[in-house]
Each structure stands twice: as structure tokens, then as C-alpha cells.
Coordinates of C-alpha atoms (C1' of nucleotides) in Angstrom, one line a residue:
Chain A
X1 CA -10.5 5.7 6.6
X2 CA -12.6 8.5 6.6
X3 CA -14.9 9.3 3.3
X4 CA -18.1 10.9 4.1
X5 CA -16.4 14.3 4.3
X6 CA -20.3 16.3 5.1
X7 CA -19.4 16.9 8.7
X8 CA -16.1 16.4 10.1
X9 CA -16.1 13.8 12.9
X10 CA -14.4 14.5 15.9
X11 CA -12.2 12.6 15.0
X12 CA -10.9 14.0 12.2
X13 CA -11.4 17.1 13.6
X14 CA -7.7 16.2 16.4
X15 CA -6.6 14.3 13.0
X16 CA -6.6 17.1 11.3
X17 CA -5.2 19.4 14.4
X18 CA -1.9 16.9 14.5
X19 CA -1.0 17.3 10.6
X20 CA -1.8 20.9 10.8
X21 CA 1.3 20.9 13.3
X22 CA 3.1 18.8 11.2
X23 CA 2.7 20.2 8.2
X24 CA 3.4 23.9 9.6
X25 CA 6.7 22.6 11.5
X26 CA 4.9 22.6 14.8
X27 CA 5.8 19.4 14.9
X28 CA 8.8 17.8 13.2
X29 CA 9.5 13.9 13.0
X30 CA 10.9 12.6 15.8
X31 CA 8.9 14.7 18.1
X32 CA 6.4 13.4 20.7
X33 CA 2.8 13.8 19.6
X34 CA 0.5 14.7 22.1
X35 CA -0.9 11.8 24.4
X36 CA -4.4 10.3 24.6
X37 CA -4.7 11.5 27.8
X38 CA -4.0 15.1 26.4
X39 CA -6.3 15.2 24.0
X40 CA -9.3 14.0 25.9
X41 CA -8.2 17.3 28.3
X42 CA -7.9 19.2 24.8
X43 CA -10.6 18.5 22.9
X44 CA -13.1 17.3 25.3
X45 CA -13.7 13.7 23.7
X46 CA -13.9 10.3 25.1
X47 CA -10.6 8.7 25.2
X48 CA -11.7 6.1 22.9
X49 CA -12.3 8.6 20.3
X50 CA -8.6 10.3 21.2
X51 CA -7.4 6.5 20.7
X52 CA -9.6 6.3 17.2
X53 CA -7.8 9.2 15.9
X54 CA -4.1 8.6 16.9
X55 CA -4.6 5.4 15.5
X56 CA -5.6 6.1 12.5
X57 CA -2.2 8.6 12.1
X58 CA -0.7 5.3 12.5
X59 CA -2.6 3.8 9.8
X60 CA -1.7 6.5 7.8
X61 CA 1.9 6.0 8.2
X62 CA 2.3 9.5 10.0
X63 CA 2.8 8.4 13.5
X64 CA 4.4 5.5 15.7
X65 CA 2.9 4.6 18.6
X66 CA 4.5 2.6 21.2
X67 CA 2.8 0.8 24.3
X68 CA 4.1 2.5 27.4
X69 CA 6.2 5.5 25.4
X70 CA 4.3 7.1 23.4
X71 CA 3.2 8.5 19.7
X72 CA 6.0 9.7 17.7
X73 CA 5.8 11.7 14.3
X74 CA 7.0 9.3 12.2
X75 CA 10.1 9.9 9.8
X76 CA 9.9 10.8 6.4
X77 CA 9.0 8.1 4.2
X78 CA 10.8 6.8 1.3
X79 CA 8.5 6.5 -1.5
X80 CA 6.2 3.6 -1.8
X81 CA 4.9 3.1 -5.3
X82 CA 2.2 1.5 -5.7
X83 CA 1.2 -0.4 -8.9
X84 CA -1.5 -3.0 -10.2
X85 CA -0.4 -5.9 -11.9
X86 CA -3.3 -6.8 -14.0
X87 CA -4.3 -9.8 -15.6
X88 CA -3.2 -9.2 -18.9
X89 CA -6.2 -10.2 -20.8
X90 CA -8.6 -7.6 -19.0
X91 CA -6.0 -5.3 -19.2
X92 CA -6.1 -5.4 -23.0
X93 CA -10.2 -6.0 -22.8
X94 CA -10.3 -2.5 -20.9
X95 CA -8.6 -1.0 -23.6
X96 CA -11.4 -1.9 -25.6
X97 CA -8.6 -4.2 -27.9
X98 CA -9.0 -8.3 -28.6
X99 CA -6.4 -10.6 -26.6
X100 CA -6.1 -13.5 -27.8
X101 CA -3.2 -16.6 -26.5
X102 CA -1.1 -19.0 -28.1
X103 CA 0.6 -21.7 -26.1
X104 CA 4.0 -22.4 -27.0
X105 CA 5.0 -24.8 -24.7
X106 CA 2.9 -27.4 -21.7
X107 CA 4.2 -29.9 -20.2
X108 CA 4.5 -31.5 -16.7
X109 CA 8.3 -32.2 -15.8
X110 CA 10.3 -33.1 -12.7
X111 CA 11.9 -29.6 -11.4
X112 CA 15.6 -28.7 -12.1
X113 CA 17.3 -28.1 -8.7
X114 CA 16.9 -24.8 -8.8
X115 CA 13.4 -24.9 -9.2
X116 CA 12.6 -27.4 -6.6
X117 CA 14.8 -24.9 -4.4
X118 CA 12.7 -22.0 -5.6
X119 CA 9.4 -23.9 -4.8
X120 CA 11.1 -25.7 -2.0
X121 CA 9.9 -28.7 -3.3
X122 CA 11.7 -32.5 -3.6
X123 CA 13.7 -32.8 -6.3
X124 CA 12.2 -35.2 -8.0
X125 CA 8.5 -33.2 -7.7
X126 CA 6.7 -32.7 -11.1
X127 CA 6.3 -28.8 -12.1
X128 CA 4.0 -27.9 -14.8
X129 CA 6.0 -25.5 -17.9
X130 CA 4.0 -23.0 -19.8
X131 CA 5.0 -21.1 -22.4
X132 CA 2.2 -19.0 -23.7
X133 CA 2.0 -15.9 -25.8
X134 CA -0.3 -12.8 -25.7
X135 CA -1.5 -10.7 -28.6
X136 CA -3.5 -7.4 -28.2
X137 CA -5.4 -6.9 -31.3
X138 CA -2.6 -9.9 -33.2
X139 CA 0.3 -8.0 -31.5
X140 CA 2.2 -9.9 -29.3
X141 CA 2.2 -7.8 -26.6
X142 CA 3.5 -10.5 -23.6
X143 CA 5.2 -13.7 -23.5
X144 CA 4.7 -15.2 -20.1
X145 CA 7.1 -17.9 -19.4
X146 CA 5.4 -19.8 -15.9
X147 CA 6.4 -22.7 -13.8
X148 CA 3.3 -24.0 -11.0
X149 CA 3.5 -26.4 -8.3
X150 CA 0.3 -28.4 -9.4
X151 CA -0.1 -30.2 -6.1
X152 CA -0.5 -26.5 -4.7
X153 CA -2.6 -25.5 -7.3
X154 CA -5.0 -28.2 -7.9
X155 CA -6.5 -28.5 -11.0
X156 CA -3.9 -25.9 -13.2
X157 CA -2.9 -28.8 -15.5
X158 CA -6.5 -29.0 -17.2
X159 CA -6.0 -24.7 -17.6
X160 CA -6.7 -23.9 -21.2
X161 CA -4.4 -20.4 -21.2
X162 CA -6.5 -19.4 -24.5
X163 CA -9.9 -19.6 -22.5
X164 CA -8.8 -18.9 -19.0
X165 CA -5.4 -17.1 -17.9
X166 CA -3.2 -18.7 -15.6
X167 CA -3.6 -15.7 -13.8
X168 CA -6.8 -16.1 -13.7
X169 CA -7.6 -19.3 -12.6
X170 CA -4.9 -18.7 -9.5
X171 CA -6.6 -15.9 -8.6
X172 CA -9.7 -17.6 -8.4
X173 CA -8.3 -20.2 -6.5
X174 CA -6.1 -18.2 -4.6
X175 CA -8.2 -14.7 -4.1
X176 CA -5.1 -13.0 -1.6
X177 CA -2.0 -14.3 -2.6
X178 CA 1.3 -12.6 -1.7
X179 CA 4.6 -12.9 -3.2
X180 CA 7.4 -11.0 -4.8
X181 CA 8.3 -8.6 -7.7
X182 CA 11.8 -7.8 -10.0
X183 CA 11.2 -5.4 -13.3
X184 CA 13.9 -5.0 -15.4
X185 CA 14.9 -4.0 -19.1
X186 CA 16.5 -6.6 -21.0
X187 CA 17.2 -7.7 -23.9
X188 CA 15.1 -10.5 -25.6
X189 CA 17.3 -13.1 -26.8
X190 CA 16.7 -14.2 -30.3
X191 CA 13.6 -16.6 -30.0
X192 CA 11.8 -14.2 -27.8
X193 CA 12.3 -11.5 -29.8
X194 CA 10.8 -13.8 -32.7
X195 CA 8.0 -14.9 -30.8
X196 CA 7.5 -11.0 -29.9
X197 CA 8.2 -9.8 -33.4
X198 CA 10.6 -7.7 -32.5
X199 CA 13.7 -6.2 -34.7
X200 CA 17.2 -6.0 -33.3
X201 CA 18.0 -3.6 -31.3
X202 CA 14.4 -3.8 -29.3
X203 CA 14.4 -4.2 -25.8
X204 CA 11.6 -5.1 -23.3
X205 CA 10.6 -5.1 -20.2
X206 CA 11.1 -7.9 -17.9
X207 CA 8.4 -8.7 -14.8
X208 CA 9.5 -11.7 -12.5
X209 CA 7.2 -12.8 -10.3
X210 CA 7.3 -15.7 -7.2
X211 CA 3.6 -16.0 -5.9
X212 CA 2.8 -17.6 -2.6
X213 CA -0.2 -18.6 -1.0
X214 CA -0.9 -20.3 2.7
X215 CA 2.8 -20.7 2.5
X216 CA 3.1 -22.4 -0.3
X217 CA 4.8 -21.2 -3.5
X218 CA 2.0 -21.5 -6.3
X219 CA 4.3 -20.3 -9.2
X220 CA 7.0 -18.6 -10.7
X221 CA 6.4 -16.1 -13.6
X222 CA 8.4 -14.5 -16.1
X223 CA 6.7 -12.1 -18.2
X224 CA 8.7 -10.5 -21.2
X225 CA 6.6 -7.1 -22.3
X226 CA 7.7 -5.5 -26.2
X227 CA 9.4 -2.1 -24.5
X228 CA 7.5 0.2 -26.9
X229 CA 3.9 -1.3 -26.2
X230 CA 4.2 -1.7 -22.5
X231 CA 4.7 0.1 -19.3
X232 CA 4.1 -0.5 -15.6
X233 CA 2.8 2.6 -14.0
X234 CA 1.5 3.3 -10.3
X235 CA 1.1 5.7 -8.1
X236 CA 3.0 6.6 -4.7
X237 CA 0.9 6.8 -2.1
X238 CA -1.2 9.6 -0.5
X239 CA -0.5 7.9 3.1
X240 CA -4.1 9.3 4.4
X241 CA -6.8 8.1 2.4
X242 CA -5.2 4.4 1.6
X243 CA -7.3 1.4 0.2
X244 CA -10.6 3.5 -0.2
X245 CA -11.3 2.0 -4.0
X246 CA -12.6 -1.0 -3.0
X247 CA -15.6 -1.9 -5.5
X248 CA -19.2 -2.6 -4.2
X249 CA -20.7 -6.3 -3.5
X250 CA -21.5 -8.2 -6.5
Chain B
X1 CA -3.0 -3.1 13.4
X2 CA -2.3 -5.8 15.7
X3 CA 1.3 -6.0 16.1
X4 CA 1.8 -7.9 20.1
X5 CA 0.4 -11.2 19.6
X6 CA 0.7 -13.1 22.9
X7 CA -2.8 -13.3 23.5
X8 CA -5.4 -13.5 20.4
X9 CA -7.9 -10.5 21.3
X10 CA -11.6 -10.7 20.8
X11 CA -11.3 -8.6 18.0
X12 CA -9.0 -11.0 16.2
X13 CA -11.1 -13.9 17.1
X14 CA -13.5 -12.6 15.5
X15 CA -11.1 -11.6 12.4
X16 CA -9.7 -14.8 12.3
X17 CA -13.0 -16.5 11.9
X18 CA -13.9 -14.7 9.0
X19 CA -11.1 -15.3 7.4
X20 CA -11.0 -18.7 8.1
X21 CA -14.3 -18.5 6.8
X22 CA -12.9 -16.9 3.6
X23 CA -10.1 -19.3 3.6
X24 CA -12.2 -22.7 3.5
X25 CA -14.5 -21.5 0.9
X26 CA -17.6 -21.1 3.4
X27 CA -17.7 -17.1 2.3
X28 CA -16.8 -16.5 -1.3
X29 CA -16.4 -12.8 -2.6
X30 CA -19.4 -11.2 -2.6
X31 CA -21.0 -13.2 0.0
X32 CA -22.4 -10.8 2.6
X33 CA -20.3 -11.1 5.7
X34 CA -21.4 -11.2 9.2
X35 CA -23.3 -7.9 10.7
X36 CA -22.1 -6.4 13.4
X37 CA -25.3 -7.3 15.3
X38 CA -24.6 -10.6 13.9
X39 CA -21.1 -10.7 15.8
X40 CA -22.3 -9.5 19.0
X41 CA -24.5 -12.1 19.2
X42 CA -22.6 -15.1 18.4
X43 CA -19.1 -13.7 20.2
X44 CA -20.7 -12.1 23.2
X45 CA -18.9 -8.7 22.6
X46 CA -19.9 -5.6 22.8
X47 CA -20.9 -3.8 19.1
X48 CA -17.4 -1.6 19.1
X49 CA -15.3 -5.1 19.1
X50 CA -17.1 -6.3 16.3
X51 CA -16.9 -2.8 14.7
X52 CA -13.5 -3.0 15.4
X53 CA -13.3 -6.2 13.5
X54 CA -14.5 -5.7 11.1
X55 CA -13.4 -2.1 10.4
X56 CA -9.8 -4.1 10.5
X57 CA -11.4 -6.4 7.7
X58 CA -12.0 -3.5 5.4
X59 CA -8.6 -1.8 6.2
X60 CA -6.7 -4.7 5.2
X61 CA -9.1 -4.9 1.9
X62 CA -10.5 -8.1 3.0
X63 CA -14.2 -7.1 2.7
X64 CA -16.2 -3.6 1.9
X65 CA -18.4 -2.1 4.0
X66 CA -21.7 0.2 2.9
X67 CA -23.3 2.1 5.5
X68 CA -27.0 0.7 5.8
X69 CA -26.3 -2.2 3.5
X70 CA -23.5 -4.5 4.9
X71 CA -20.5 -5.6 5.1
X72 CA -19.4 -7.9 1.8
X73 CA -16.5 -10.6 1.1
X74 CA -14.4 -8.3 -1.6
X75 CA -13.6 -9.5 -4.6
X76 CA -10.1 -10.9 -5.3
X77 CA -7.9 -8.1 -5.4
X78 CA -5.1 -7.5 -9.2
X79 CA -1.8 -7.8 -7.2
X80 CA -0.9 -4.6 -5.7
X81 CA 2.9 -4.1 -6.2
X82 CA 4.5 -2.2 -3.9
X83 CA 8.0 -0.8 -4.3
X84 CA 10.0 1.8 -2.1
X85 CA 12.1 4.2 -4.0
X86 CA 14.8 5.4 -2.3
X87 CA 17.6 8.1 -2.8
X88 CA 20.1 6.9 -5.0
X89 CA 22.8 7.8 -2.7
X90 CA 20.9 5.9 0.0
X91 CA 20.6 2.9 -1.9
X92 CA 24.4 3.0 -2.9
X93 CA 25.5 3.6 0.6
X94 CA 23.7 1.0 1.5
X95 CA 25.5 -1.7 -0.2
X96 CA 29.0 -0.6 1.0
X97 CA 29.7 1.2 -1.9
X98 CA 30.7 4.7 -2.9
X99 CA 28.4 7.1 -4.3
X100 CA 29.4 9.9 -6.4
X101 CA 27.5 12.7 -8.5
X102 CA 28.6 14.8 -11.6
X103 CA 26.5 17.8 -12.5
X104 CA 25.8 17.9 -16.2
X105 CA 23.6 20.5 -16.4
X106 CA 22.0 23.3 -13.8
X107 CA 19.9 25.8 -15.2
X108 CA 16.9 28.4 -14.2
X109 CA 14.8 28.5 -17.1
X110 CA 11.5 29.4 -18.5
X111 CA 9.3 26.2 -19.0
X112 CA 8.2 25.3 -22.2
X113 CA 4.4 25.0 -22.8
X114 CA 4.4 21.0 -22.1
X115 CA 6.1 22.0 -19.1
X116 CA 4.4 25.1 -17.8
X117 CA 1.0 22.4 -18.3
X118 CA 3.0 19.5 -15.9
X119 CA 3.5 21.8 -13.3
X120 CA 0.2 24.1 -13.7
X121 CA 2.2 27.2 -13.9
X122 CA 2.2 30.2 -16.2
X123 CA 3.6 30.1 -19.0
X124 CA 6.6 32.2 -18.8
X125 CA 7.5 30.8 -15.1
X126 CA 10.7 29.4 -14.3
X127 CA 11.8 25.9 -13.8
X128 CA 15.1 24.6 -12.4
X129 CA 16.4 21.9 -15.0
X130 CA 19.5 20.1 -14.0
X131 CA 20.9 17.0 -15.0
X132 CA 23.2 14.5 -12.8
X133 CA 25.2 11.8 -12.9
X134 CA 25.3 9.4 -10.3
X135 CA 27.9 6.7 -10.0
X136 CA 28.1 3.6 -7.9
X137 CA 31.9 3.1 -7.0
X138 CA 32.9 4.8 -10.2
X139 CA 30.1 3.3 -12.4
X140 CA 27.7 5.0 -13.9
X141 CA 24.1 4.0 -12.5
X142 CA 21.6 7.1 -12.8
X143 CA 21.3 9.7 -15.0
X144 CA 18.7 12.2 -13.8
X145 CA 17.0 14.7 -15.5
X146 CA 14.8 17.0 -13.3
X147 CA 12.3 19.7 -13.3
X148 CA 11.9 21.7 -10.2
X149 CA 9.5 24.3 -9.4
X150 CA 11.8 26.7 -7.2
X151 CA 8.4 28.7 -6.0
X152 CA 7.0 25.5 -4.7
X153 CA 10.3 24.3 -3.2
X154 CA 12.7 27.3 -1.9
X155 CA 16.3 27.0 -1.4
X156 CA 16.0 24.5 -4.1
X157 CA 18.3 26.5 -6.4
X158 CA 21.1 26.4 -4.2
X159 CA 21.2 22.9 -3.4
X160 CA 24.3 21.2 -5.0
X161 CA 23.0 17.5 -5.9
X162 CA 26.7 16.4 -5.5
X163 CA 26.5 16.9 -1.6
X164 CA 23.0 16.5 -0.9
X165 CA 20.8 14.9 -3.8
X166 CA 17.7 16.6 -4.7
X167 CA 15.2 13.6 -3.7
X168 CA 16.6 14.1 -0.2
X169 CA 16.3 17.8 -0.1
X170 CA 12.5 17.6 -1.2
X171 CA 12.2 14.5 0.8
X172 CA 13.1 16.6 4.0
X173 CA 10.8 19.9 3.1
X174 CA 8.1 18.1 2.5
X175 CA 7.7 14.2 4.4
X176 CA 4.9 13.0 2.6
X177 CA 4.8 13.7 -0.6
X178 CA 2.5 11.9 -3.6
X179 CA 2.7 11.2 -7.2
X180 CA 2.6 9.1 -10.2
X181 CA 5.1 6.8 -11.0
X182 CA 6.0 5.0 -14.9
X183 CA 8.5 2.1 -15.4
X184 CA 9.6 1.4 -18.8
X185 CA 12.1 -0.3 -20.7
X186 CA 14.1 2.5 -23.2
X187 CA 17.1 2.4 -25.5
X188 CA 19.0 5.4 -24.6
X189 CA 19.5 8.0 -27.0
X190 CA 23.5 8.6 -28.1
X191 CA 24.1 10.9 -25.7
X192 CA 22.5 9.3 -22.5
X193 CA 24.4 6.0 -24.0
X194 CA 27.5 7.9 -23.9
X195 CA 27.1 9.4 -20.0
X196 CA 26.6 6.3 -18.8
X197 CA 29.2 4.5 -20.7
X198 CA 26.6 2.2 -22.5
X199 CA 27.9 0.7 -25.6
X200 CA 25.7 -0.2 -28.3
X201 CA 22.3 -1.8 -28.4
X202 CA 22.4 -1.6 -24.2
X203 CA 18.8 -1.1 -23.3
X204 CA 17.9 1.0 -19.9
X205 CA 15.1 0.9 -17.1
X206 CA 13.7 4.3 -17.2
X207 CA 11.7 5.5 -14.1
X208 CA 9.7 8.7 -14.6
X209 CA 8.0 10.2 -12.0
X210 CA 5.6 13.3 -10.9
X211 CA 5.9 14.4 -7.6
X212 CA 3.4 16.6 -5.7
X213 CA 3.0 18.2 -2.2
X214 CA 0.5 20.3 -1.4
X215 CA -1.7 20.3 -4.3
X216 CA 1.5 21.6 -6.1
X217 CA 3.8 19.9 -8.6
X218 CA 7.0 20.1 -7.1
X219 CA 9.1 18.3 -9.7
X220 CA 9.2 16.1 -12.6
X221 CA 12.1 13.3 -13.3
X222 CA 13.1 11.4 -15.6
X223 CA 15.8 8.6 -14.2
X224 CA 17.9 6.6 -16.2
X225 CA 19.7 3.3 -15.4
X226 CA 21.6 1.1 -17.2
X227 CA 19.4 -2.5 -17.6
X228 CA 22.1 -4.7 -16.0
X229 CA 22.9 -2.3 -13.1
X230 CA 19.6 -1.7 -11.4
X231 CA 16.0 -3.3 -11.1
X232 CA 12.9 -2.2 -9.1
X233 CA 12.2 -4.8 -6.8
X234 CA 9.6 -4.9 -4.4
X235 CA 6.5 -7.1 -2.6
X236 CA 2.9 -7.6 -3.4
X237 CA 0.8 -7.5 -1.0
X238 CA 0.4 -9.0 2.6
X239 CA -3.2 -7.4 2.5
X240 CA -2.9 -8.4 6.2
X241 CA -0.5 -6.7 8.6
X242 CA -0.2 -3.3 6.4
X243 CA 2.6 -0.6 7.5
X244 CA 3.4 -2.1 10.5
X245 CA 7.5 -1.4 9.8
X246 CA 7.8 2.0 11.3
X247 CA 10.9 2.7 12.7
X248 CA 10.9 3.7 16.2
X249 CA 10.7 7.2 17.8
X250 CA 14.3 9.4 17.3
Chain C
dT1 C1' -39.8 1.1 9.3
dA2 C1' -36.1 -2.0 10.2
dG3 C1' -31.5 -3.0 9.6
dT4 C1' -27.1 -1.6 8.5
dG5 C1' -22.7 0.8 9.5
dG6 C1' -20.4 5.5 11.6
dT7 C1' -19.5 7.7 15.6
dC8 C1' -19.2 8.7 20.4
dT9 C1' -19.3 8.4 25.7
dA10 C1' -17.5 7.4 30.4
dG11 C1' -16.0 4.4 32.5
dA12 C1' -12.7 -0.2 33.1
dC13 C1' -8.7 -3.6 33.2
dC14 C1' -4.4 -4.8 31.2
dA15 C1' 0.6 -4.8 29.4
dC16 C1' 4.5 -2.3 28.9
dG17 C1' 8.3 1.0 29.7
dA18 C1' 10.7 4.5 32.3
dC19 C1' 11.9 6.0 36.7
Chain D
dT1 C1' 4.9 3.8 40.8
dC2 C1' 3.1 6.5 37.0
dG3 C1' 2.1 7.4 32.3
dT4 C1' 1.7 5.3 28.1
dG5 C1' -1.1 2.8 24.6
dG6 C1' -4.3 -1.8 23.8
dT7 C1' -8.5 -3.5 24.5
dC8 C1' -13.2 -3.9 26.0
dT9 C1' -18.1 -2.7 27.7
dA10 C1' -23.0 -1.3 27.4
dG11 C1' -25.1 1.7 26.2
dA12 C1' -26.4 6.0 22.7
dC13 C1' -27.6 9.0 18.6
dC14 C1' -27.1 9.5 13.8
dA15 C1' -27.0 8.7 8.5
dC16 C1' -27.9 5.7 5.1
dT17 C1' -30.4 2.0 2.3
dA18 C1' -33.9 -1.1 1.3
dT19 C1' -38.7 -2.4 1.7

DNA sequence: TAGTGGTCTAGACCACGAC
DNA sequence: TCGTGGTCTAGACCACTAT
């Protein structure tokens, strides 16, 4: 939370005290952190401020606090990674390269039952297809395979994927959207490993995606990367000092 | 933050009704939002609940805030994916199976220059390389190839990955670690085929990652899996409602 | 200078859990 | 009942930005 480091706040100053003891043993997970209570008697601040700084240790993923018990160094944490999925055409823009789309396939069609199930949707509702493939500089560097509800998405059937990315346009439409994530290597079968120009023997990797919105499931991705021009990379997290990059107003 | 939801504070009244705001199009990203001032007078609160507001706002990544400028709608944010890595034994255990782990190779050794430059060492310091091969109920799933950095980590040396794997040993010296994190699609070379009993033209996931504590590297992996025995799977963001699933005191 | 957010105080009432 | 954390008030001073 903190990022004007000129003068320590008081703040961070009993922060700072608590992961000192954690980080020299003092205090080992499991253990009871010191009370609000204790450190207004400690360090002389108001007990809001006491309250500011315990809770930003839980922020931070260090402590637990619990109503009525207490704070609690918090376990050790298994590794969060944290990754950007990007757009794909301002991913290859900010590598200075040309993207450029080709659509393969568009159409609107009544769901299979496993899609309606996925979109939990009637099974009789009308999905829209696309098939569309991405070059980086005339490489085809990703061949998104995407299924949207358009009654959830209003107005995705009139999307030009060349001109505007599905992606895109969701985002736009949908600016926080939530949803899940599967990467996996595979194995293209033999028209995707056409479309990607790929030899035998190539593999790629595979990023599923189910993307929701106000409860809704917007769409369902499939994006098939050429192994040797594409990685997803990300950093685990510093737990203090998350979600400072935000960029400034427009 | 606000985990007990019986009664709607003022604080998320007034969170809600910015983000309903948000929602229905009334406050698009880089709108300014409501001042503090601003919520004080229309919610009758004092300035620290509105602070409080919207200080939750910008934790959650909802909107930025500039000291003496304002607070602004923030722009629609690239998926964050997040994904926890857990010990491979963990993960096995977890599903009821058996995990077992074969030492290949366990070696001090001086690093190489590329080496010596990924940890920030001298040149002629010495790295703990070992290689080990996990199996899943008699399958092979992981074959790890690590770099330690004994200095950084004592007792490292003696650990024997087939009792207590090396992730958990760093995991419990040092809780909160950070680092950078690649996903990739690889074919294996011959002999990484032939550990884990890949025949040909089987493609793997390969996770690499850099882990640091302290300003330190403390070790470098390189984690292979076989394609159709393990994915990375995770969520992207509920920018609402962040780390709220801490486990409760010990 | 005026408006913004960052921090802090010294109280208060409440909900919750343990005893 | 007592101690815990959750929330809130009505002020205050400060740092920063824009004008």
C-alpha cells in the first residue's frame, strides 16, 4: 500500500517491527501477533493507526486476523504466480512487430450439449463460433478457437476480429471480468499444425479460457500458441507491495 | 477486506455505489471518481469512511488514486492469471495418490559463468545441482533440475529430496519468497524423454522458475512434466475480495 | 491558493469468541 | 465478562498538484 517511502509513516514503522520478528524467527507462523491493544501501549499511536497497520499485514497475506481471537502469522504460502494474459494484438504491437488476423471460421449455431452445459445455457441457445488466426509479422503465432454467448455479449456478432479482437471488444464491454485458466502442451493435430505452419514433431502451447461476467459466462477460449514462438511468463508475488502498477487517468 | 457481510457498512455503501456506478456505465475508465469531500457530503460520513472506501477501491484495482489530483475510474485491467504452485509431493498426496522421488543427480559444484550471473555470485562459487525424479503412483510426472545456492540457504546440502523435497525445505526457511516464473511448451530432449518414459514425439510443459528471498537468488529450476500428466490451472481475477482464503491460526 | 489524498488522534459502539 | 478485531466520528496537520 505504501509508496512514498520519504518518511516512514507510523504505520509502517509497527509494519515493519512485525516482519522484522518474523523474518528473524521472533515470530514463527502460527504464533499470535501482538494485539491492537499492545501496540497502541507499544508504540504510542492511536489505535486506529495500530488497526491500519495490522491490517495491512493481512493485505499482505502475512497475517490472519480473526474477530474476537486475534492476529496470527500466517502460514507459509504456496506460490502464487502471477501472469498477464494480454491481448494478443498489443502484445505483438509492444514488440514493435505487425499482427495481422485471418478468420477461419464464423458462424452462429445452436450449442452442442456440452456447450450449453458449459455456458449453462438452453440447449437449443445460438453460440457464435470463431475461428481466427494470428500472425506476428505473417507468422502465425496464435490460433484462437472461441465460442460467445451473444445474448451476454451484445453486439459480438458484428465483431470484425481483423479490426477489433474478440478480446478486445469483451474487454471493453466487460472492463473486470473473472473466469478460469488451464495451460497445457499439446500436440497440434494435423489442421492446426497447418494453419500454424508447423512441421511434425512441433508442439504448442495450449491456453483454455472460461470468462464470466455479472454471472454470466461470456465465452469460452481456446488459444493454440507455436511452442517455439510463445511463452507465458509471470511473476510470484512479493506479498507486500501488491497491485501498485496501476497506470495514471487518461 | 470485508469478509462478515450481515450488515452492509458505510464503507461498502459507499463502495458499492461506485461500482454500481462503474457497472451501469455512469463512470467509465478514466472518469474521475468521487472526492473524498465529495463522499462525505453526499453519505454523511466522516472523511476516514470515505477514505476507507475508497482506499478499498484502489486495493482491489478498481480505480487509482493521485495524491492532490483525484481519484480515477482505472482502465480495464489484461487478465491477471493467477496460479498457486505447490510441492509436487503436496499436489500428489493430495489426490490420494503415492508420491515417490529418485535422485538422479546431487552434486556441489562450481557454477558456470551463466550461472554464477543468475545467482549474482562469484565466479568460482559453488552451486548445488541435483536432479530428481518424481513419480505419481509409479508414473513418472516431474523431472527437476535445480540450482541451489547453499550460502543463501544452509542445511540445503544435506537435505535428501526423496524425504523432504527441496521446494518444501526452502518453502519452510524462508515463507515468503518471490520470483519469476516461465511456462512453456518443450519437446524433451532423449534423455529427459527417456526418464520420464516418454516415447516419441511426446511434448512436455516445462515450468522454469527463479526464486529469491532476501535480495538473494536462492535457486533456479527447471521442471519438467509430461503434457498429458500435468497442467497449470488457476483463476483470473476476482479484483474484488483479494486473499481473503487464509487459513486459520495453528 | 484551493483542492486533492495520506496520515493520525482519542475517543466510541458493536460483534464475536473464549472463559 | 473480558479481550479481540470491525467500524465509525470529527476533527487535525501534512504533502502534493494544478491554477
Amino acid at each position: 500500500m505504501s509508496i512514498a517511502l520519504n518518511r516512514p509513516s507510523r504505520r509502517d514503522e509497527i509494519r515493519d517491527s512485525i516482519l522484522a520478528a518474523v523474518a528473524a524467527g521472533a515470530l514463527a507462523p502460527g504464533d499470535r501477533a501482538p494485539s491492537e491493544h499492545e501496540l497502541v501501549a507499544r508504540f504510542g499511536v492511536s489505535r486506529m493507526t495500530a488497526h491500519h497497520a495490522l491490517n495491512s499485514l493481512s493485505a499482505d497475506g502475512y497475517i490472519t486476523r480473526v474477530q474476537g481471537v486475534g492476529s496470527f502469522i500466517a502460514p507459509p504460502r504456496a506460490h502464487v504466480f502471477e501472469a498477464k494474459l494480454l491481448d494478443i494484438k498489443d502484445e505483438i504491437e509492444a514488440r514493435g512487430h505487425r499482427h495481422t488476423a485471418e478468420v477461419l471460421a464464423h458462424e452462429v449455431r445452436c450449442a452442442s450439449l456440452p456447450e450449453a452445459s458449459a455456458f449453462a445455457v438452453a440447449a437449443d441457445a445460438k453460440l457464435l463460433h470463431a475461428v481466427v488466426l494470428h500472425r506476428e509479422d505473417g507468422a502465425p503465432i496464435q490460433l484462437e478457437d472461441r465460442l460467445v454467448d451473444p445474448t451476454a455479449a451484445p453486439g459480438v456478432v458484428e465483431v470484425d476480429p481483423c479490426k477489433e479482437s474478440y478480446f478486445a471488444f469483451l474487454m471493453a464491454a466487460f472492463p473486470y471480468p473473472e473466469g478460469d485458466c488451464v495451460i497445457r502442451a499439446v500436440m497440434p493435430d494435423l489442421a492446426a499444425a497447418r494453419r500454424l505452419e508447423l512441421g511434425p514433431g512441433q508442439p504448442c502451447l495450449q491456453v483454455e479460457r472460461v470468462t464470466r461476467a455479472g454471472g454470466r459466462v461470456l465465452t469460452v477460449a481456446r488459444l493454440l500458441y507455436p511452442a517455439a514462438r510463445h511463452v507465458v511468463s509471470g511473476a510470484f508475488v512479493p506479498p507486500a507491495g501488491h497491485r501498485q502498477d496501476r497506470t495514471p487517468p487518461a
